[in-house]
Amino acid sequence: MAQFRLQGSKVLAVDLTGDAVKAKNGSMVAYDGQMAFKKMSGGGEGLRGMVTRRLTGEQMTVMEVQGHGTCFFADRASEINLVNLRGEKLYVESSNLLCTDAGLRTGTTFTGLRGASTGNGLFTTTVEGSGQAAIVSDGPAVVLRVSAQYPLSVDPGAYIAHTGNLQQSFQSGVTFRTLIGEGSGEAFQIRFEGEGLVYVQPSERNTVGGDI
Amino acid sequence: MPFREINSKMVEAQVVPGQRMFSQRGAMLAYRGDVSFTPSLTGGQGGVMGMIGRRVANEQTPLMTVEGSGTVMFGHGGHHIQVINLTGETLYVEADRLLAFDGTLQQGTMFMGSQGGVMGMVRGQVSGQGLFTTTLKGHGSVAVMAHGGVIELPITPNRPVHVDPQAYVAHHGDVRNKLSTALGWRDMVGRGSGEAFQLELSGQGAVYVQASEEKL
């Protein structure tokens, strides 16, 4: 299986011995050995996946990299986080997904209101199976554990991914004060309950919530 | 005079009397002691001919001479800085990526077409780096800027390294470079993998690659 390792915090090195990985289009910065790059239309999930992605707006341009040697990936100097999946499911925004083992299945899922508030749409990408994945974040991400006693609320703009059995609900603190422009600036949060891990970046995307 | 890395985005240099160094104009952040900064019209060494050469080659980044005695801190635009120590070999780097370097290093410009012929020239156009590149040769230190962190990849005779032209920062050693294309009909109809052009570096040396595909 492809070996993922970090070279510094912003470059992902993948050692390949004839196997393959899926990576964001154009994210290769260097390689040694023999590599072949092939675009996979519609995120590489076949026709059905392609249609779903079109419909849900959760577009992903992915290439398959196959070869012998080491391939280096990076994305606009973003920090890279490695995730080890052992049969569980990773939920991640497609724009934060850098590279996955070719053996992992990707798909799309409905996120509910959270997507609308993050400005990422109503759908998110799922990665499932056993193997490694690399996600990017703006600044080093922290991994926060959610358990039955300790639910977690996250700013929609700082959320990047989660794993585990989590229910998410949308919290709004919009009041009369918000409407007259006296809001706290933290009008929306996503609340996670259950058992799992949430990846949070030290930066906030531009979201509707940020303006209120 | 080696540069001391204060953090990933700032370096400190010792300036001693009788030895000068060059830096990109405006890259001084702070200094201690008695140091003077003068614009270097000739762009370092090479006199008037060198100046004309650089003008023609469009490899001119305004430089200044740093002299005196004290310590100077350099940094620019929040870019990541990589210090490269040269021990006699030649460093190839784009002029606009040069932050500061020892005055003892010999400066020159190299025509990309002389390496790899026509493809060498195409290389410059594709990577947006022009037809010429700056060379620095000798013993001393160079501070080079990059977007994001930098990794150093060794190049050995049996292991050429392929680099995305946009992520290429600099290289040193006895290295040949050529542009390799993987242009298929898929790329023509806009369905390429986004990795149509690669810079193939072979020989003996090292290449510096930044963690980003953005120019400075």
Short mmCIF file of C-alpha atoms in Angstrom, two decimals:
data_model
loop_
_atom_site.label_atom_id
_atom_site.label_comp_id
_atom_site.label_asym_id
_atom_site.label_seq_id
_atom_site.Cartn_x
_atom_site.Cartn_y
_atom_site.Cartn_z
CA MET A 1 0.00 0.00 0.00
CA ALA A 2 1.15 3.58 -0.66
CA GLN A 3 3.10 5.05 2.26
CA PHE A 4 2.16 8.60 3.26
CA ARG A 5 4.62 10.74 5.23
CA LEU A 6 5.03 14.44 5.89
CA GLN A 7 8.12 16.30 4.75
CA GLY A 8 7.90 19.37 6.92
CA SER A 9 4.30 20.37 7.59
CA LYS A 10 3.39 21.53 4.09
CA VAL A 11 4.65 18.82 1.78
CA LEU A 12 3.22 15.31 1.55
CA ALA A 13 5.57 12.59 0.34
CA VAL A 14 3.99 9.39 -0.94
CA ASP A 15 6.13 6.32 -1.58
CA LEU A 16 4.68 4.22 -4.36
CA THR A 17 5.66 0.74 -5.42
CA GLY A 18 3.46 0.21 -8.41
CA ASP A 19 0.30 1.14 -6.53
CA ALA A 20 -1.82 4.27 -6.92
CA VAL A 21 -3.25 7.22 -5.03
CA LYS A 22 -5.96 9.75 -5.84
CA ALA A 23 -4.90 13.39 -5.50
CA LYS A 24 -6.26 16.85 -6.16
CA ASN A 25 -5.63 17.87 -9.75
CA GLY A 26 -2.33 19.70 -10.26
CA SER A 27 -1.12 19.28 -6.68
CA MET A 28 2.11 17.43 -7.57
CA VAL A 29 5.19 19.57 -6.93
CA ALA A 30 7.96 17.05 -7.60
CA TYR A 31 8.67 13.35 -8.02
CA ASP A 32 11.50 10.93 -8.58
CA GLY A 33 11.13 7.59 -10.28
CA GLN A 34 8.40 6.79 -12.79
CA MET A 35 4.96 8.33 -12.41
CA ALA A 36 1.87 8.48 -14.56
CA PHE A 37 -0.84 11.10 -14.04
CA LYS A 38 -4.35 10.43 -15.22
CA LYS A 39 -7.37 12.61 -14.75
CA MET A 40 -10.39 10.88 -13.26
CA SER A 41 -13.55 12.55 -14.37
CA GLY A 42 -16.11 13.36 -11.73
CA GLY A 43 -13.97 12.33 -8.79
CA GLY A 44 -13.46 8.78 -10.02
CA GLU A 45 -16.70 7.27 -8.85
CA GLY A 46 -18.01 6.23 -12.18
CA LEU A 47 -20.96 7.72 -13.98
CA ARG A 48 -23.29 7.70 -11.00
CA GLY A 49 -20.77 9.48 -8.82
CA MET A 50 -20.18 12.03 -11.51
CA VAL A 51 -23.84 12.82 -11.86
CA THR A 52 -24.24 13.05 -8.08
CA ARG A 53 -21.31 15.42 -7.83
CA ARG A 54 -22.69 17.58 -10.60
CA LEU A 55 -26.08 17.72 -8.96
CA THR A 56 -24.81 18.35 -5.46
CA GLY A 57 -22.22 20.91 -6.48
CA GLU A 58 -19.61 18.99 -4.46
CA GLN A 59 -17.22 18.99 -7.41
CA MET A 60 -13.83 17.42 -7.19
CA THR A 61 -11.17 17.30 -9.85
CA VAL A 62 -9.04 14.31 -9.07
CA MET A 63 -6.16 12.62 -10.77
CA GLU A 64 -4.82 9.14 -10.30
CA VAL A 65 -1.09 8.91 -9.73
CA GLN A 66 0.49 5.54 -10.29
CA GLY A 67 4.13 4.57 -10.33
CA HIS A 68 7.36 3.57 -8.66
CA GLY A 69 9.21 6.12 -6.54
CA THR A 70 8.31 9.09 -4.37
CA CYS A 71 5.76 11.70 -5.33
CA PHE A 72 5.50 15.04 -3.48
CA PHE A 73 2.21 16.90 -3.15
CA ALA A 74 1.44 20.38 -1.82
CA ASP A 75 -1.39 22.88 -2.11
CA ARG A 76 -0.74 26.63 -1.88
CA ALA A 77 1.48 26.25 1.18
CA SER A 78 -1.40 24.88 3.28
CA GLU A 79 -0.67 22.70 6.29
CA ILE A 80 -1.20 18.99 5.74
CA ASN A 81 -2.78 16.52 8.19
CA LEU A 82 -2.61 12.76 7.85
CA VAL A 83 -5.67 10.69 8.69
CA ASN A 84 -5.52 6.92 9.20
CA LEU A 85 -8.76 5.23 8.40
CA ARG A 86 -9.51 1.75 9.70
CA GLY A 87 -12.88 1.08 8.23
CA GLU A 88 -14.46 4.29 9.46
CA LYS A 89 -15.80 7.15 7.42
CA LEU A 90 -14.19 10.58 7.04
CA TYR A 91 -16.41 13.56 6.23
CA VAL A 92 -14.46 16.36 4.58
CA GLU A 93 -15.05 19.34 2.33
CA SER A 94 -13.82 18.43 -1.14
CA SER A 95 -11.66 21.57 -1.25
CA ASN A 96 -9.78 20.31 1.84
CA LEU A 97 -9.07 16.85 0.48
CA LEU A 98 -5.53 16.60 -0.94
CA CYS A 99 -4.80 12.92 -1.42
CA THR A 100 -6.22 9.51 -0.59
CA ASP A 101 -5.13 5.93 -0.99
CA ALA A 102 -6.64 4.59 -4.21
CA GLY A 103 -8.28 1.80 -2.21
CA LEU A 104 -10.52 4.23 -0.31
CA ARG A 105 -14.02 4.86 -1.57
CA THR A 106 -15.19 8.44 -1.98
CA GLY A 107 -18.75 9.62 -2.12
CA THR A 108 -21.03 12.52 -1.29
CA THR A 109 -23.42 12.98 1.57
CA PHE A 110 -26.04 15.47 2.66
CA THR A 111 -24.93 17.73 5.51
CA GLY A 112 -28.07 19.64 6.24
CA LEU A 113 -28.03 23.27 7.22
CA ARG A 114 -24.36 23.24 8.20
CA GLY A 115 -23.31 23.35 4.57
CA ALA A 116 -25.44 26.34 3.80
CA SER A 117 -23.93 28.36 6.63
CA THR A 118 -20.34 27.48 5.73
CA GLY A 119 -20.92 28.52 2.16
CA ASN A 120 -19.79 25.09 1.06
CA GLY A 121 -23.14 23.91 -0.14
CA LEU A 122 -25.42 21.32 1.31
CA PHE A 123 -23.23 18.35 0.53
CA THR A 124 -19.86 17.12 1.67
CA THR A 125 -17.43 14.45 0.55
CA THR A 126 -17.01 11.15 2.37
CA VAL A 127 -13.96 8.91 2.34
CA GLU A 128 -14.43 5.34 3.53
CA GLY A 129 -12.36 2.18 3.90
CA SER A 130 -8.93 1.29 5.21
CA GLY A 131 -5.91 3.38 4.31
CA GLN A 132 -4.46 6.84 4.57
CA ALA A 133 -5.80 10.22 3.52
CA ALA A 134 -4.28 13.70 3.63
CA ILE A 135 -6.36 16.80 4.28
CA VAL A 136 -5.21 20.40 4.04
CA SER A 137 -5.94 23.22 6.47
CA ASP A 138 -5.21 26.91 6.67
CA GLY A 139 -2.72 26.80 9.55
CA PRO A 140 -2.05 23.70 11.70
CA ALA A 141 -5.32 21.92 12.51
CA VAL A 142 -6.29 20.66 15.96
CA VAL A 143 -8.13 17.40 16.47
CA LEU A 144 -10.86 17.67 19.09
CA ARG A 145 -12.49 14.63 20.65
CA VAL A 146 -16.23 14.55 21.05
CA SER A 147 -17.77 12.11 23.51
CA ALA A 148 -21.19 11.60 25.02
CA GLN A 149 -20.44 13.90 27.96
CA TYR A 150 -18.53 16.45 25.95
CA PRO A 151 -20.35 17.80 22.92
CA LEU A 152 -18.51 20.37 20.80
CA SER A 153 -19.55 23.55 19.03
CA VAL A 154 -17.46 24.73 16.09
CA ASP A 155 -17.42 27.84 13.95
CA PRO A 156 -18.63 26.72 10.50
CA GLY A 157 -15.74 28.57 8.84
CA ALA A 158 -13.11 26.79 10.93
CA TYR A 159 -14.52 23.26 10.55
CA ILE A 160 -12.65 21.11 8.02
CA ALA A 161 -13.44 17.44 8.65
CA HIS A 162 -14.70 14.84 11.11
CA THR A 163 -14.74 11.11 11.69
CA GLY A 164 -16.79 8.85 13.88
CA ASN A 165 -20.41 8.53 14.79
CA LEU A 166 -21.44 12.15 15.21
CA GLN A 167 -24.73 13.93 14.92
CA GLN A 168 -24.48 17.50 13.86
CA SER A 169 -26.96 20.21 14.52
CA PHE A 170 -27.02 23.80 13.62
CA GLN A 171 -27.05 26.43 16.33
CA SER A 172 -28.03 29.96 15.70
CA GLY A 173 -27.69 32.86 18.07
CA VAL A 174 -29.47 35.28 15.82
CA THR A 175 -31.54 37.63 17.95
CA PHE A 176 -33.12 41.02 17.74
CA ARG A 177 -29.66 42.48 18.51
CA THR A 178 -28.14 40.81 15.46
CA LEU A 179 -30.75 42.36 13.25
CA ILE A 180 -29.94 45.86 14.39
CA GLY A 181 -26.23 45.21 13.90
CA GLU A 182 -25.30 44.60 17.53
CA GLY A 183 -24.45 40.91 17.14
CA SER A 184 -21.45 39.23 18.78
CA GLY A 185 -20.01 38.11 15.45
CA GLU A 186 -20.60 34.48 16.42
CA ALA A 187 -24.12 34.00 15.21
CA PHE A 188 -23.82 30.44 13.91
CA GLN A 189 -22.18 27.30 15.24
CA ILE A 190 -22.30 23.63 14.40
CA ARG A 191 -22.84 21.38 17.40
CA PHE A 192 -21.41 17.88 17.34
CA GLU A 193 -22.77 15.16 19.59
CA GLY A 194 -21.84 11.50 19.87
CA GLU A 195 -18.43 9.84 19.63
CA GLY A 196 -15.77 11.02 17.21
CA LEU A 197 -13.05 13.44 16.20
CA VAL A 198 -13.42 16.90 14.68
CA TYR A 199 -10.62 18.68 12.76
CA VAL A 200 -10.60 22.45 13.28
CA GLN A 201 -8.31 24.95 11.54
CA PRO A 202 -7.02 28.18 13.17
CA SER A 203 -8.57 30.31 10.46
CA GLU A 204 -12.04 31.12 9.26
CA ARG A 205 -13.30 30.89 5.74
CA ASN A 206 -15.62 33.65 4.65
CA THR A 207 -19.05 32.55 5.72
CA VAL A 208 -22.42 34.17 6.09
CA GLY A 209 -22.04 33.69 9.84
CA GLY A 210 -18.86 35.74 9.93
CA ASP A 211 -20.65 38.86 8.79
CA ILE A 212 -23.44 38.69 11.31
CA MET B 1 29.28 34.87 6.54
CA PRO B 2 26.46 32.46 7.22
CA PHE B 3 22.92 33.67 7.74
CA ARG B 4 21.27 32.82 11.02
CA GLU B 5 17.65 31.79 10.74
CA ILE B 6 15.60 33.60 13.36
CA ASN B 7 12.41 31.90 12.25
CA SER B 8 11.15 30.56 8.96
CA LYS B 9 10.53 34.05 7.62
CA MET B 10 13.46 36.11 8.95
CA VAL B 11 17.23 35.77 8.73
CA GLU B 12 19.99 37.67 10.48
CA ALA B 13 23.36 38.43 8.91
CA GLN B 14 26.62 39.67 10.41
CA VAL B 15 28.22 42.53 8.53
CA VAL B 16 31.92 43.08 9.14
CA PRO B 17 34.09 45.90 7.80
CA GLY B 18 35.70 45.17 4.48
CA GLN B 19 33.10 42.60 3.49
CA ARG B 20 29.91 43.56 1.77
CA MET B 21 26.75 41.76 0.97
CA PHE B 22 23.87 42.31 -1.39
CA SER B 23 20.18 42.20 -0.67
CA GLN B 24 16.96 42.91 -2.46
CA ARG B 25 16.19 46.59 -2.09
CA GLY B 26 13.82 47.23 0.80
CA ALA B 27 14.28 43.82 2.39
CA MET B 28 15.96 45.14 5.56
CA LEU B 29 13.71 44.73 8.60
CA ALA B 30 16.00 45.93 11.38
CA TYR B 31 19.66 46.43 12.09
CA ARG B 32 22.08 46.98 14.96
CA GLY B 33 25.38 48.80 14.74
CA ASP B 34 26.78 51.03 12.04
CA VAL B 35 25.47 49.74 8.74
CA SER B 36 24.92 51.58 5.48
CA PHE B 37 22.59 50.65 2.64
CA THR B 38 23.32 51.96 -0.83
CA PRO B 39 21.45 51.20 -4.03
CA SER B 40 23.54 49.02 -6.26
CA LEU B 41 23.09 50.32 -9.80
CA THR B 42 25.14 47.62 -11.41
CA GLY B 43 23.04 44.97 -9.73
CA GLY B 44 25.93 43.49 -7.85
CA GLN B 45 29.07 42.68 -9.74
CA GLY B 46 29.92 42.62 -13.37
CA GLY B 47 30.29 46.37 -13.82
CA VAL B 48 28.54 48.18 -16.62
CA MET B 49 28.57 45.19 -18.94
CA GLY B 50 26.95 43.10 -16.27
CA MET B 51 24.32 45.77 -15.78
CA ILE B 52 23.51 45.88 -19.49
CA GLY B 53 23.47 42.11 -19.61
CA ARG B 54 20.97 41.98 -16.78
CA ARG B 55 18.82 44.69 -18.34
CA VAL B 56 18.68 42.81 -21.61
CA ALA B 57 18.05 39.52 -19.85
CA ASN B 58 15.30 41.11 -17.76
CA GLU B 59 16.86 39.45 -14.72
CA GLN B 60 17.23 42.63 -12.80
CA THR B 61 15.80 42.95 -9.36
CA PRO B 62 16.78 46.17 -7.63
CA LEU B 63 19.63 45.33 -5.26
CA MET B 64 21.36 47.26 -2.53
CA THR B 65 24.81 46.96 -1.05
CA VAL B 66 25.01 46.41 2.69
CA GLU B 67 28.28 47.52 4.33
CA GLY B 68 29.61 48.48 7.75
CA SER B 69 29.70 46.59 11.00
CA GLY B 70 26.72 45.16 12.82
CA THR B 71 23.87 42.75 12.36
CA VAL B 72 21.06 43.11 9.85
CA MET B 73 17.73 41.29 9.75
CA PHE B 74 16.19 40.53 6.39
CA GLY B 75 12.73 39.40 5.39
CA HIS B 76 10.29 40.19 2.63
CA GLY B 77 6.55 39.92 2.12
CA GLY B 78 6.14 37.22 4.76
CA HIS B 79 7.71 34.70 2.41
CA HIS B 80 9.41 31.59 3.69
CA ILE B 81 13.19 31.91 3.61
CA GLN B 82 15.62 29.12 2.86
CA VAL B 83 19.34 29.55 3.51
CA ILE B 84 21.60 27.75 1.06
CA ASN B 85 25.33 27.42 1.79
CA LEU B 86 27.52 27.16 -1.28
CA THR B 87 30.89 25.47 -1.18
CA GLY B 88 32.24 26.19 -4.62
CA GLU B 89 29.25 25.07 -6.67
CA THR B 90 26.90 27.17 -8.78
CA LEU B 91 23.39 28.01 -7.66
CA TYR B 92 20.73 28.70 -10.29
CA VAL B 93 17.91 30.89 -9.01
CA GLU B 94 15.42 33.43 -10.32
CA ALA B 95 16.50 36.98 -9.51
CA ASP B 96 13.20 37.90 -7.85
CA ARG B 97 13.58 35.03 -5.39
CA LEU B 98 16.95 36.28 -4.12
CA LEU B 99 16.64 37.92 -0.72
CA ALA B 100 20.29 38.41 0.23
CA PHE B 101 23.67 36.90 -0.50
CA ASP B 102 27.36 37.22 0.29
CA GLY B 103 29.26 39.78 -1.73
CA THR B 104 32.03 37.28 -2.29
CA LEU B 105 29.81 35.18 -4.54
CA GLN B 106 30.24 35.61 -8.27
CA GLN B 107 27.10 36.69 -10.03
CA GLY B 108 26.08 35.97 -13.55
CA THR B 109 23.14 35.33 -15.82
CA MET B 110 22.58 32.21 -17.82
CA PHE B 111 20.59 31.81 -20.99
CA MET B 112 18.16 28.96 -20.51
CA GLY B 113 18.35 28.10 -24.20
CA SER B 114 21.93 27.00 -23.71
CA GLN B 115 20.62 24.11 -21.64
CA GLY B 116 18.24 21.98 -23.55
CA GLY B 117 18.10 24.17 -26.65
CA VAL B 118 14.66 25.17 -27.83
CA MET B 119 12.98 23.21 -25.04
CA GLY B 120 15.05 25.22 -22.58
CA MET B 121 13.50 28.37 -23.95
CA VAL B 122 10.04 26.86 -23.88
CA ARG B 123 10.73 25.91 -20.27
CA GLY B 124 11.23 29.55 -19.34
CA GLN B 125 8.00 30.52 -21.06
CA VAL B 126 5.95 27.72 -19.54
CA SER B 127 7.17 28.29 -16.02
CA GLY B 128 6.80 32.04 -16.44
CA GLN B 129 10.40 32.50 -15.47
CA GLY B 130 11.74 34.06 -18.64
CA LEU B 131 14.63 33.01 -20.77
CA PHE B 132 17.37 33.84 -18.31
CA THR B 133 18.21 32.85 -14.80
CA THR B 134 20.68 34.22 -12.27
CA THR B 135 23.72 32.22 -11.20
CA LEU B 136 25.75 32.57 -8.03
CA LYS B 137 29.06 30.80 -7.68
CA GLY B 138 31.70 30.45 -4.98
CA HIS B 139 31.83 30.02 -1.23
CA GLY B 140 29.18 31.75 0.82
CA SER B 141 25.54 31.88 1.83
CA VAL B 142 22.42 32.78 -0.08
CA ALA B 143 18.97 33.48 1.34
CA VAL B 144 16.25 32.48 -1.10
CA MET B 145 12.53 33.24 -0.82
CA ALA B 146 9.71 30.81 -1.43
CA HIS B 147 5.96 30.60 -0.95
CA GLY B 148 5.47 28.11 1.85
CA GLY B 149 8.16 25.77 3.10
CA VAL B 150 10.98 24.43 0.97
CA ILE B 151 12.17 20.84 0.62
CA GLU B 152 15.56 19.89 -0.74
CA LEU B 153 15.59 16.88 -3.05
CA PRO B 154 18.90 15.26 -3.97
CA ILE B 155 19.57 14.51 -7.62
CA THR B 156 21.84 11.54 -8.29
CA PRO B 157 22.88 10.12 -11.67
CA ASN B 158 20.41 7.25 -11.51
CA ARG B 159 17.59 9.19 -9.93
CA PRO B 160 16.45 12.23 -11.89
CA VAL B 161 13.84 14.40 -10.19
CA HIS B 162 10.77 15.82 -11.91
CA VAL B 163 9.48 19.13 -10.63
CA ASP B 164 6.36 21.15 -11.32
CA PRO B 165 7.70 24.32 -13.06
CA GLN B 166 5.61 26.51 -10.76
CA ALA B 167 6.97 24.87 -7.62
CA TYR B 168 10.62 25.03 -8.72
CA VAL B 169 12.71 27.42 -6.60
CA ALA B 170 16.40 26.87 -7.31
CA HIS B 171 18.97 24.18 -7.95
CA HIS B 172 22.68 23.68 -7.60
CA GLY B 173 25.31 21.27 -8.80
CA ASP B 174 26.11 19.71 -12.12
CA VAL B 175 22.55 19.40 -13.26
CA ARG B 176 20.94 19.34 -16.66
CA ASN B 177 17.34 20.40 -16.91
CA LYS B 178 14.87 19.80 -19.62
CA LEU B 179 11.18 20.28 -19.99
CA SER B 180 9.29 17.06 -20.29
CA THR B 181 5.72 17.08 -21.47
CA ALA B 182 3.03 14.57 -20.89
CA LEU B 183 0.65 16.32 -23.24
CA GLY B 184 -1.93 13.93 -24.53
CA TRP B 185 -5.11 14.64 -26.42
CA ARG B 186 -6.88 14.74 -23.04
CA ASP B 187 -4.94 17.87 -22.14
CA MET B 188 -5.91 19.44 -25.44
CA VAL B 189 -9.59 19.01 -24.75
CA GLY B 190 -9.15 20.40 -21.25
CA ARG B 191 -9.40 17.17 -19.35
CA GLY B 192 -5.78 16.87 -18.34
CA SER B 193 -4.54 15.88 -14.94
CA GLY B 194 -3.09 19.33 -14.49
CA GLU B 195 0.42 17.93 -14.66
CA ALA B 196 1.14 18.42 -18.34
CA PHE B 197 4.56 20.04 -17.98
CA GLN B 198 7.39 18.89 -15.78
CA LEU B 199 10.95 19.98 -15.38
CA GLU B 200 13.29 17.03 -15.47
CA LEU B 201 16.52 17.57 -13.55
CA SER B 202 19.25 15.00 -13.97
CA GLY B 203 22.91 14.78 -13.00
CA GLN B 204 24.43 15.40 -9.58
CA GLY B 205 23.19 18.06 -7.20
CA ALA B 206 20.03 19.14 -5.46
CA VAL B 207 16.83 20.96 -6.29
CA TYR B 208 14.77 23.15 -3.95
CA VAL B 209 11.00 22.84 -4.27
CA GLN B 210 8.40 25.01 -2.56
CA ALA B 211 5.21 23.71 -0.98
CA SER B 212 3.04 25.70 -3.32
CA GLU B 213 2.36 26.30 -6.96
CA GLU B 214 2.06 30.03 -6.56
CA LYS B 215 4.59 32.58 -7.74
CA LEU B 216 5.97 35.06 -5.23
#
